[in-house]
CSV table of C-alpha atoms in Angstrom, one decimal:
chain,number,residue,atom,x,y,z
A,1,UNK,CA,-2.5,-131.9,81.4
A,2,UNK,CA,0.3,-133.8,82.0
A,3,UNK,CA,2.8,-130.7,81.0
A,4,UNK,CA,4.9,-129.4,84.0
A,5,UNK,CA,4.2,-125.5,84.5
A,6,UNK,CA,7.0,-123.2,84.1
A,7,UNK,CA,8.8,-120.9,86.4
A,8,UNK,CA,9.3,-117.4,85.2
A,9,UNK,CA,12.3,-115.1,86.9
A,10,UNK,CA,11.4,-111.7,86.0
A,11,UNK,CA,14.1,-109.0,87.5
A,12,UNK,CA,15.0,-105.4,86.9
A,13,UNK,CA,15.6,-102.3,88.5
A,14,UNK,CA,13.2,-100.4,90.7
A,15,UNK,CA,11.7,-97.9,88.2
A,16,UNK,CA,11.6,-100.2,85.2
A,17,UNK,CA,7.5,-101.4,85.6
A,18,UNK,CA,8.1,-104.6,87.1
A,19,UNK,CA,4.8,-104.2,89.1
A,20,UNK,CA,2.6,-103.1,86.5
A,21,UNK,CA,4.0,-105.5,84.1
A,22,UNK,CA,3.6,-108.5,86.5
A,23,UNK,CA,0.4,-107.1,87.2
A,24,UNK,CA,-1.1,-107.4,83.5
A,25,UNK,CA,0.3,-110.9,83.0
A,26,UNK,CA,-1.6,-112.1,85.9
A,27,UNK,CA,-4.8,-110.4,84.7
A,28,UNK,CA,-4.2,-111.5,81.0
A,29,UNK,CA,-3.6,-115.1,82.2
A,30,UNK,CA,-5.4,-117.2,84.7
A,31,UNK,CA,-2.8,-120.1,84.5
A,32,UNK,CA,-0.5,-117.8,86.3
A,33,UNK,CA,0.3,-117.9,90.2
A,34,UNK,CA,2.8,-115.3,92.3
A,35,UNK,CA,5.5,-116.3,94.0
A,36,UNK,CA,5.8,-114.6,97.0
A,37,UNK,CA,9.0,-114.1,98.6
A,38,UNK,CA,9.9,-114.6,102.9
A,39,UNK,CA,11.8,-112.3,104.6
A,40,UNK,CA,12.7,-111.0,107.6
A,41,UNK,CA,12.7,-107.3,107.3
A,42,UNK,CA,10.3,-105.3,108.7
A,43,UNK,CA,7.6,-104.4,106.2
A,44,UNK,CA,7.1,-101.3,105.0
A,45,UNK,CA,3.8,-99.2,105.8
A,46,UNK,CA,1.8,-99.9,102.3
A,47,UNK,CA,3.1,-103.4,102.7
A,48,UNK,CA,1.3,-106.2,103.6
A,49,UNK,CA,1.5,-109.9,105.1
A,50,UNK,CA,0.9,-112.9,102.3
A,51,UNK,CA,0.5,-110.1,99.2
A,52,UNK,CA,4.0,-108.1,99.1
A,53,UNK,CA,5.9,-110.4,101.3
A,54,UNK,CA,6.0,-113.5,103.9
A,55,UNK,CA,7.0,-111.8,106.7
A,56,UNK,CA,9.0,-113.9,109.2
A,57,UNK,CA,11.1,-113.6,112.2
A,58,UNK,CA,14.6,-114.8,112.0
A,59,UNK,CA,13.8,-118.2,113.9
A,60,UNK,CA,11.6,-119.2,111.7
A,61,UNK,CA,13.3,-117.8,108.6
A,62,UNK,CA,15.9,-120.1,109.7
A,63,UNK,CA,14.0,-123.2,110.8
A,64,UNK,CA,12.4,-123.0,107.3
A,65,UNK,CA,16.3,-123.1,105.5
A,66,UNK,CA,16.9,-126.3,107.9
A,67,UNK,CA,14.0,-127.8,106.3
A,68,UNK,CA,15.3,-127.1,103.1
A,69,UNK,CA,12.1,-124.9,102.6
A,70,UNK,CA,14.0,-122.5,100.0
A,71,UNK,CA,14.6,-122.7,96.7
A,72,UNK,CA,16.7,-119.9,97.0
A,73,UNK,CA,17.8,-117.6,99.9
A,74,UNK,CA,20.0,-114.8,100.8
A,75,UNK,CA,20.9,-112.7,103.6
A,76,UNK,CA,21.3,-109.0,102.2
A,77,UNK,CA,23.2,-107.0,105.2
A,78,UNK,CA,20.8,-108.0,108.0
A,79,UNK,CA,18.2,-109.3,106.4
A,80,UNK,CA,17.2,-112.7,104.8
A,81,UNK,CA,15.0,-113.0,102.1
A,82,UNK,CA,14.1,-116.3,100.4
A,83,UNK,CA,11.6,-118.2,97.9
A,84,UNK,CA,9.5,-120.6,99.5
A,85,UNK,CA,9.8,-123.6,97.6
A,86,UNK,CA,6.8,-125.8,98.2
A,87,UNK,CA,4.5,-123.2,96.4
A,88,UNK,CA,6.2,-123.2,94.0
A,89,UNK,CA,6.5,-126.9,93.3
A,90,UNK,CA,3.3,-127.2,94.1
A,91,UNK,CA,2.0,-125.0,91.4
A,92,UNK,CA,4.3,-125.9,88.8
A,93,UNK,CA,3.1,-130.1,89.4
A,94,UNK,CA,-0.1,-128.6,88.8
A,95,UNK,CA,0.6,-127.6,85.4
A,96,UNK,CA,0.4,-123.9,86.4
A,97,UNK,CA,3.3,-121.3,85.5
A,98,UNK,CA,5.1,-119.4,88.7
A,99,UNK,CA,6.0,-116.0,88.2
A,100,UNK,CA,8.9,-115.1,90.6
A,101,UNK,CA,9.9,-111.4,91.1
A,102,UNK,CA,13.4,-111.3,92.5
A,103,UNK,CA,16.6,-109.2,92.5
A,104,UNK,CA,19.7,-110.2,90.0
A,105,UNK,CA,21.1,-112.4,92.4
A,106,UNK,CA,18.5,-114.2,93.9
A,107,UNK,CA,17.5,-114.8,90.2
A,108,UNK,CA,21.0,-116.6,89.3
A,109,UNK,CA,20.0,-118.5,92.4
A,110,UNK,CA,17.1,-119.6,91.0
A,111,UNK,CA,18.7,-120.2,87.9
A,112,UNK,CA,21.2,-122.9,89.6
A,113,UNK,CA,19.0,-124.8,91.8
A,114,UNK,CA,16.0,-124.7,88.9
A,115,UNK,CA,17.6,-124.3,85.4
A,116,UNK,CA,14.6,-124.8,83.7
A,117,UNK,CA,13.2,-121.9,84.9
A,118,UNK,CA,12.6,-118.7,82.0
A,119,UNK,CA,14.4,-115.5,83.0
A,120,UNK,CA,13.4,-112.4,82.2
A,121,UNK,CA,14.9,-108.8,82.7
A,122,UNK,CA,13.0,-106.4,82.3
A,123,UNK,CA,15.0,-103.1,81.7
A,124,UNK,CA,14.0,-99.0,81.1
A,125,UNK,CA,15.0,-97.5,77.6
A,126,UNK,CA,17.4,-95.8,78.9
A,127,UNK,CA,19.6,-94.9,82.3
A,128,UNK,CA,17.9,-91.2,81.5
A,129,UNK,CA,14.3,-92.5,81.3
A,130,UNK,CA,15.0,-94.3,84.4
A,131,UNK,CA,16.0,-91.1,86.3
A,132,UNK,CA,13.5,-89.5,85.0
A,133,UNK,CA,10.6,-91.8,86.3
A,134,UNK,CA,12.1,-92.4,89.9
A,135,UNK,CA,12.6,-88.4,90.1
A,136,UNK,CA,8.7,-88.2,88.9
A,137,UNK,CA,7.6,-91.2,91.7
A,138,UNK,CA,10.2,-90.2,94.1
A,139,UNK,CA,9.6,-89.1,97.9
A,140,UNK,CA,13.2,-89.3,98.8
A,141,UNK,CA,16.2,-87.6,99.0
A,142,UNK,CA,18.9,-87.0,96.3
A,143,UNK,CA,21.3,-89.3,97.9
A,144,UNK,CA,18.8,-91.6,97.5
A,145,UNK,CA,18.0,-91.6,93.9
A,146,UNK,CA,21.9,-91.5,93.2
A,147,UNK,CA,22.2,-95.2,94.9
A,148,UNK,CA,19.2,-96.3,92.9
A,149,UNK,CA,20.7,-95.2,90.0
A,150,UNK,CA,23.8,-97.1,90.7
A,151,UNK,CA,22.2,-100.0,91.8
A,152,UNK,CA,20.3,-99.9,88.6
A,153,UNK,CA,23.4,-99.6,86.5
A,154,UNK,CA,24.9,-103.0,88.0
A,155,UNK,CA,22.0,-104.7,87.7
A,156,UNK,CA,21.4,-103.5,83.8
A,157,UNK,CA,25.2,-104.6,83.8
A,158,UNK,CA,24.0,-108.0,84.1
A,159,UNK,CA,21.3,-108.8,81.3
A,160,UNK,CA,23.5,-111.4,79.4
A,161,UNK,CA,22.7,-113.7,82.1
A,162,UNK,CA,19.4,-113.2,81.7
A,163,UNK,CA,17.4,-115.5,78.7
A,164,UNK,CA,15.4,-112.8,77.8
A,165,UNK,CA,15.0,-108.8,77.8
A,166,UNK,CA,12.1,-106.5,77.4
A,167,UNK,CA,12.8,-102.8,77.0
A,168,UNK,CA,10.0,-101.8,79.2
A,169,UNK,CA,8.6,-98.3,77.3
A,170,UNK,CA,5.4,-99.2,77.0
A,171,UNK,CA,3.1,-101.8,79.3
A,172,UNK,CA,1.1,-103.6,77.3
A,173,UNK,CA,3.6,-104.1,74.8
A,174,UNK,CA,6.1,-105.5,77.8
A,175,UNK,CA,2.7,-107.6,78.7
A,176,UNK,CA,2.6,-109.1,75.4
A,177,UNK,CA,5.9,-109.4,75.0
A,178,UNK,CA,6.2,-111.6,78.2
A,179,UNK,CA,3.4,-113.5,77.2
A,180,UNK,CA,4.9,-114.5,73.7
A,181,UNK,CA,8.1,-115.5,75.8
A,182,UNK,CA,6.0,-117.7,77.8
A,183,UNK,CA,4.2,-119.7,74.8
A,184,UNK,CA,7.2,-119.7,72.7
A,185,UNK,CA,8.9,-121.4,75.7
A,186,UNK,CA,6.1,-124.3,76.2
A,187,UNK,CA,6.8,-124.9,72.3
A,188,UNK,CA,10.3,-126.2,73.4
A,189,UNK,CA,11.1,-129.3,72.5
A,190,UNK,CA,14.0,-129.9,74.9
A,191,UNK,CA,10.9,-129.1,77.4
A,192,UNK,CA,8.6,-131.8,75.9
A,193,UNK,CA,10.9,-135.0,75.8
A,194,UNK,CA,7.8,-137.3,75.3
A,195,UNK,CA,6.1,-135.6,72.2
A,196,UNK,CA,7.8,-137.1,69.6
A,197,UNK,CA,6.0,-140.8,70.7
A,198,UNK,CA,2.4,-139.6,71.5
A,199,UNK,CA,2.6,-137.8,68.1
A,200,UNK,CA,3.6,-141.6,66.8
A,201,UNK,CA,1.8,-143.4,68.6
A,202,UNK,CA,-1.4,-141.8,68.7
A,203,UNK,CA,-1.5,-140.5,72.3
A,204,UNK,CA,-3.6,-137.2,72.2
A,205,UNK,CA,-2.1,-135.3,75.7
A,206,UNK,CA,0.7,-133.5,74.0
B,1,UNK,CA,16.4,-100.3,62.6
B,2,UNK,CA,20.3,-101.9,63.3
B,3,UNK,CA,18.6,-105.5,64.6
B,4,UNK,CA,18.9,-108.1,61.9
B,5,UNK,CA,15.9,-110.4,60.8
B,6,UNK,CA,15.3,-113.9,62.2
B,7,UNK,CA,15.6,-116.9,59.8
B,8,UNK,CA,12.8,-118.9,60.8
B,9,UNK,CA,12.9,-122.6,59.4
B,10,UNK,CA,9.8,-124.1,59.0
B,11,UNK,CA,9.8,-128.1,58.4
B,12,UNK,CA,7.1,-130.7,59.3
B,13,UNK,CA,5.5,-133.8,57.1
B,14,UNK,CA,3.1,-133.7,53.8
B,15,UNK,CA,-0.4,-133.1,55.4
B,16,UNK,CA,0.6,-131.5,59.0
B,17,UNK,CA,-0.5,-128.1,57.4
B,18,UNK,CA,2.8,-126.1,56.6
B,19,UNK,CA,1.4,-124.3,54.2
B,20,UNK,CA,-1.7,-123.1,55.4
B,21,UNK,CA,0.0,-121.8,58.7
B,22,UNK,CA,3.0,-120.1,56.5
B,23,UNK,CA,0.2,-118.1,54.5
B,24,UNK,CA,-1.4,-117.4,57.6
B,25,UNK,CA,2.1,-115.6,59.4
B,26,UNK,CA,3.1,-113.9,56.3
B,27,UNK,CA,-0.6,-112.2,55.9
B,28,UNK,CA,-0.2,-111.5,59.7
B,29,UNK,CA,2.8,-109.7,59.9
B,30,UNK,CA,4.5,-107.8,57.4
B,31,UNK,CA,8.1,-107.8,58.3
B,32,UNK,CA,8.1,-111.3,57.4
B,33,UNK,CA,9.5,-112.6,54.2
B,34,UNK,CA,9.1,-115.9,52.0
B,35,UNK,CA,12.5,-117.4,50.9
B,36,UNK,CA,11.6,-119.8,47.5
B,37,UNK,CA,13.9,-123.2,47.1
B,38,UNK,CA,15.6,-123.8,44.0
B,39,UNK,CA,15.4,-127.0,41.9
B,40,UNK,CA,16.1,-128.9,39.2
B,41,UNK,CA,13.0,-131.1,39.2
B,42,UNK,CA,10.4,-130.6,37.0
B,43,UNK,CA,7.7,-127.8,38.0
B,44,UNK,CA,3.9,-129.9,38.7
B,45,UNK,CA,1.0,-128.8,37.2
B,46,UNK,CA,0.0,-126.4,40.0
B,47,UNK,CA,3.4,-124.8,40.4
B,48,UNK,CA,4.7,-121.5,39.0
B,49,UNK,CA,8.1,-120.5,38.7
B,50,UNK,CA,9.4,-118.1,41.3
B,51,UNK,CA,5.9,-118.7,43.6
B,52,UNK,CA,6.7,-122.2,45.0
B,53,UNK,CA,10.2,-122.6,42.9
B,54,UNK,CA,12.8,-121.7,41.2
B,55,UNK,CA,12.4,-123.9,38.7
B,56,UNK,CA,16.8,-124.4,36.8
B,57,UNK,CA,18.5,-126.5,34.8
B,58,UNK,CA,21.0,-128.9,36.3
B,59,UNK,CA,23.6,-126.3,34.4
B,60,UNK,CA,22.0,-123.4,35.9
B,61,UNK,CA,22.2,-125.2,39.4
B,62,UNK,CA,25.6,-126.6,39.6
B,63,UNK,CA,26.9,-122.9,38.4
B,64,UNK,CA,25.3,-121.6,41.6
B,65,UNK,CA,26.6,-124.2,43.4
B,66,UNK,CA,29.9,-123.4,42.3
B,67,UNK,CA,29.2,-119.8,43.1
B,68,UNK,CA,28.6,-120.4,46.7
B,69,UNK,CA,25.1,-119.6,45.8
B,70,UNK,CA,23.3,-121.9,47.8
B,71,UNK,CA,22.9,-120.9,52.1
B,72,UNK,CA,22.7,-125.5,51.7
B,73,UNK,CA,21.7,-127.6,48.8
B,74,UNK,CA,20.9,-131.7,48.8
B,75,UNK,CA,20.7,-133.9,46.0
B,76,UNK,CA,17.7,-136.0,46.4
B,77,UNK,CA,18.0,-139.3,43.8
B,78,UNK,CA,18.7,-137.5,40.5
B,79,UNK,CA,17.5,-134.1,41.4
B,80,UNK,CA,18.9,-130.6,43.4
B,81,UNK,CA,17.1,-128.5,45.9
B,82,UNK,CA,18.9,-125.7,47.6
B,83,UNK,CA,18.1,-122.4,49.3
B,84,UNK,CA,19.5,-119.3,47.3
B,85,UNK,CA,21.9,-117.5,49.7
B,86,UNK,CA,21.6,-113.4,48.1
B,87,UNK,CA,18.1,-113.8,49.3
B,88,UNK,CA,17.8,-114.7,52.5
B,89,UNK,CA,21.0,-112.6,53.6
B,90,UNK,CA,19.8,-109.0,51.7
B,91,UNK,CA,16.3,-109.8,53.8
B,92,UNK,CA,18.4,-110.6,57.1
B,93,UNK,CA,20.5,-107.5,57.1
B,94,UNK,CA,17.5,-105.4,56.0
B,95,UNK,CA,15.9,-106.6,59.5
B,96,UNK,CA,13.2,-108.3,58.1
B,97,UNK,CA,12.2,-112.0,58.9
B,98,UNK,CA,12.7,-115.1,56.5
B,99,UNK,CA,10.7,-118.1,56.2
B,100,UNK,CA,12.1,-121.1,54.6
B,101,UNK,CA,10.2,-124.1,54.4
B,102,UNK,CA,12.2,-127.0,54.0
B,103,UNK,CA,12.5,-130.8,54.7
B,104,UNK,CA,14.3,-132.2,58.1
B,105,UNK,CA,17.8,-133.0,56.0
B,106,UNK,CA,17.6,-129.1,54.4
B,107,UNK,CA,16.4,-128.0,57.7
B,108,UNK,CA,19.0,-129.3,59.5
B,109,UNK,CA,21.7,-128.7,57.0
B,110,UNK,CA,20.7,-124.8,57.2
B,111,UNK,CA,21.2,-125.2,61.0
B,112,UNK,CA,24.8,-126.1,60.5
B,113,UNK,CA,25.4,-123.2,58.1
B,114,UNK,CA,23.0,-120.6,59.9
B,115,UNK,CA,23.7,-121.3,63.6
B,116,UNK,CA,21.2,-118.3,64.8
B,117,UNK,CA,18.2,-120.0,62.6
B,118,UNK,CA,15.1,-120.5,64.5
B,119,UNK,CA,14.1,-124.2,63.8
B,120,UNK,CA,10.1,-125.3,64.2
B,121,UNK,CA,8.7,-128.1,63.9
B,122,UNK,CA,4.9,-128.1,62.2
B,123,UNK,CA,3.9,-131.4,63.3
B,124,UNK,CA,0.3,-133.2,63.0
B,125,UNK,CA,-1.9,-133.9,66.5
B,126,UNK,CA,-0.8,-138.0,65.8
B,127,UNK,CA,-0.8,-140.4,63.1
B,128,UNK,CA,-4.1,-141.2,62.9
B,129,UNK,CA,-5.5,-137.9,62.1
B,130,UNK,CA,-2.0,-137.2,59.9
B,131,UNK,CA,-3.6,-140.0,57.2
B,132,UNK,CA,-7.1,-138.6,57.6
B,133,UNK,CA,-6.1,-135.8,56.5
B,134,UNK,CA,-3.4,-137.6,53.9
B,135,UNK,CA,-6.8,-139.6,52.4
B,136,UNK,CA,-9.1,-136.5,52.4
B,137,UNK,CA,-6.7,-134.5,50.3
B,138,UNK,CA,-5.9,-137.3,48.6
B,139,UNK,CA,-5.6,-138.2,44.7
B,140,UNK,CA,-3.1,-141.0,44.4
B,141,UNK,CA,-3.0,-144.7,44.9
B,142,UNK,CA,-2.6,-146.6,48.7
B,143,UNK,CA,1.0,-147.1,47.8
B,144,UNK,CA,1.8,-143.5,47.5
B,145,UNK,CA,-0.6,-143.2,50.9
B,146,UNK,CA,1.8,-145.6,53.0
B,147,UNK,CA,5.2,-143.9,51.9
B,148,UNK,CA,4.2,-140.8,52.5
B,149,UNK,CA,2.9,-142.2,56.1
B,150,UNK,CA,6.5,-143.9,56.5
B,151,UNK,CA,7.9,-140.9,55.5
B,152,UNK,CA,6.3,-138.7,57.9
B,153,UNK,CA,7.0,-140.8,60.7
B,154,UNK,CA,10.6,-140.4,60.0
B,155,UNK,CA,10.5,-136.9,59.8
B,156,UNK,CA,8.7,-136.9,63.2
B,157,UNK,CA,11.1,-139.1,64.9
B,158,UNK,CA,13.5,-136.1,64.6
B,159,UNK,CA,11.6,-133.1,66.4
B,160,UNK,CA,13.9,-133.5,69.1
B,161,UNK,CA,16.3,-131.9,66.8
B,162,UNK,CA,14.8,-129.1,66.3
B,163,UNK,CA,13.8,-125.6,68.9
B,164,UNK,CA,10.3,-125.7,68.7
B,165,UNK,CA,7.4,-127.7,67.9
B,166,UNK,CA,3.5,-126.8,67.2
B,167,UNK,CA,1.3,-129.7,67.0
B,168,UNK,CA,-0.9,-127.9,64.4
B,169,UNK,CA,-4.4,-129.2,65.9
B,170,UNK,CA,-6.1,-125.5,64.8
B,171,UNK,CA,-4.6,-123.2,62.6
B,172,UNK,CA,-5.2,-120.0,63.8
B,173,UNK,CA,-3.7,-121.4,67.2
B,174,UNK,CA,-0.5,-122.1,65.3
B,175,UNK,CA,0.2,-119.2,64.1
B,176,UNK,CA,0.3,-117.3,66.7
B,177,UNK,CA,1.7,-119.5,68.3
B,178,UNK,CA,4.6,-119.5,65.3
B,179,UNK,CA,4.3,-115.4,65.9
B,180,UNK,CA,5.1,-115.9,69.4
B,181,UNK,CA,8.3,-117.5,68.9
B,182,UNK,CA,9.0,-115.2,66.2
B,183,UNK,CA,8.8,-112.3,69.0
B,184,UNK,CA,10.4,-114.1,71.7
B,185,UNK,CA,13.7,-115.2,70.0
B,186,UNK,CA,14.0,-111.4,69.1
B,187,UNK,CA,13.8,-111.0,73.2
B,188,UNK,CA,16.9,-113.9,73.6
B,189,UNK,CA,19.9,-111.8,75.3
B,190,UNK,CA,22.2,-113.6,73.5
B,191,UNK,CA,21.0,-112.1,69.9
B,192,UNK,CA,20.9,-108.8,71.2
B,193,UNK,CA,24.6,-108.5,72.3
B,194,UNK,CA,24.4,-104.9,72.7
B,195,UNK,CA,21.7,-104.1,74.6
B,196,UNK,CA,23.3,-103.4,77.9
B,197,UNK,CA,25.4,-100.9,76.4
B,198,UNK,CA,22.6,-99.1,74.5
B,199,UNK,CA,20.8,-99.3,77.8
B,200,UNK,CA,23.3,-97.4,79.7
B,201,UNK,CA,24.8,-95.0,77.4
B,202,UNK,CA,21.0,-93.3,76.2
B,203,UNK,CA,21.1,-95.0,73.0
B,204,UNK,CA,17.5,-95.6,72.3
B,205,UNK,CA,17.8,-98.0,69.2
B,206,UNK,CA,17.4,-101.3,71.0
């Protein structure tokens, strides 16, 4: 295959399914690889090196921007996080689609340094479903859940910058749903500028 | 349901399999309706009234014409072929899907009018299997054989013009690949215009 893999942004608030979602993708379809994001928090306890995140200090979080190792960074408060970009490019030469989980503004990042990438939101029903499932996976505190909440709101807030949205209220149809995004989008013709002449002249590798 | 159906164009040369794939979405799903041309050329042997045309007079035609009947219409040497407007727009605003098949001029002509139309290209795997099949199905002469070859190497030319393209090399694989973009253009954020707000005010009909 001579066809370019493509990069998928998927985003939405904590509590929408992201994980499990992501997760039945990559089962469903082998041609899939994970992005995995850098950063230089601390990682939480269930977290671990290389599966949740690249966990870096801050030199070489930094050494790795100088080398223009990102295809997207940001420093949230303290903290950076970033996309490494050779994966990526590597995989998508390959012919193999990059799924990239990231917040709403990392995703606009990606957006402008990649715009051929697909992006996804993938939203709750509703703010009161949304409650409802943090409250039920919750081991916080009630200030807590209130700045998720609001953080969810400005997120939701932006989904017409997104390409597409699923209404995440049940998985496999979310699944499906993000895999008919991603054939439709092969199908593209602005994607495939050389079709038209191996249709004409014969060339089988469309 | 508040959503309003897709209108999926459908266009692609003589012998790329339009027909087999459109029977094969519309006995797939359901929510998906035909729309039938109208003309003022004489019906073929084969063809019924109301199944693969409506079959007028050049009186009956121009009246609807006149009417602002027609979503486009195109005079092709001495005869009309338009697309009947009440039609498509009753099956729109019910929220149910309509398929027109129709050449790259109507096709793109229906663009112009219908903006939000979903435009796909059935196209064959290349030339060379394109007038295989022309010559198996065939029943004409070689001269009819190399215009309609001509013919659909014009219409190919102009895939870049249109949203998507299926090179119809199996026919189950195109259509679902034609449901696919059928489900992910209902996805696009920009069709859905308001989703955010039904997302954060509880309304559940998204």
């Amino acid at each position: 295959m001579s066809v370019k893999g493509l990069l998928i942004v998927v985003s939405g608030p904590s509590g929408a399914g992201k994980g499990t979602v992501m997760k039945g993708i990559l089962e469903r379809d082998p041609n899939i690889r994970l992005s995995i994001s850098a950063t230089t928090r601390r990682p939480r306890e269930t977290e671990q090196d290389g599966v949740h995140y690249f966990f870096k200090t801050r030199e070489e979080f930094l050494a790795l921007v100088d080398k223009k190792g990102f295809l997207e960074y940001a420093q949230v408060y303290d903290q950076y996080y970033g996309t490494p970009r050779a994966f990526v490019e590597e995989q998508l030469d390959a012919g193999r689609d990059v799924l990239l989980e990231i917040d709403v503004q990392g995703g606009m990042n990606v957006k402008k340094a990649f715009p051929e990438a697909v992006t996804v939101f993938l939203a709750p029903p509703s703010m009161t479903e949304l409650e409802r499932r943090i409250r039920f996976a919750d081991t916080g505190t009630r200030d807590n859940i209130e700045t998720r909440l609001e953080w969810a709101r400005q997120e939701i807030a932006q989904i017409p910058r997104y390409g597409y949205c699923i209404v995440n209220d049940d998985i496999n149809g979310s699944v499906e749903a993000l895999a008919a995004i991603i054939r439709a989008e092969k199908l593209a013709c602005w994607r495939r500028p050389e079709l038209t002449q191996n249709i004409l002249e014969g060339a089988m590798d469309q």
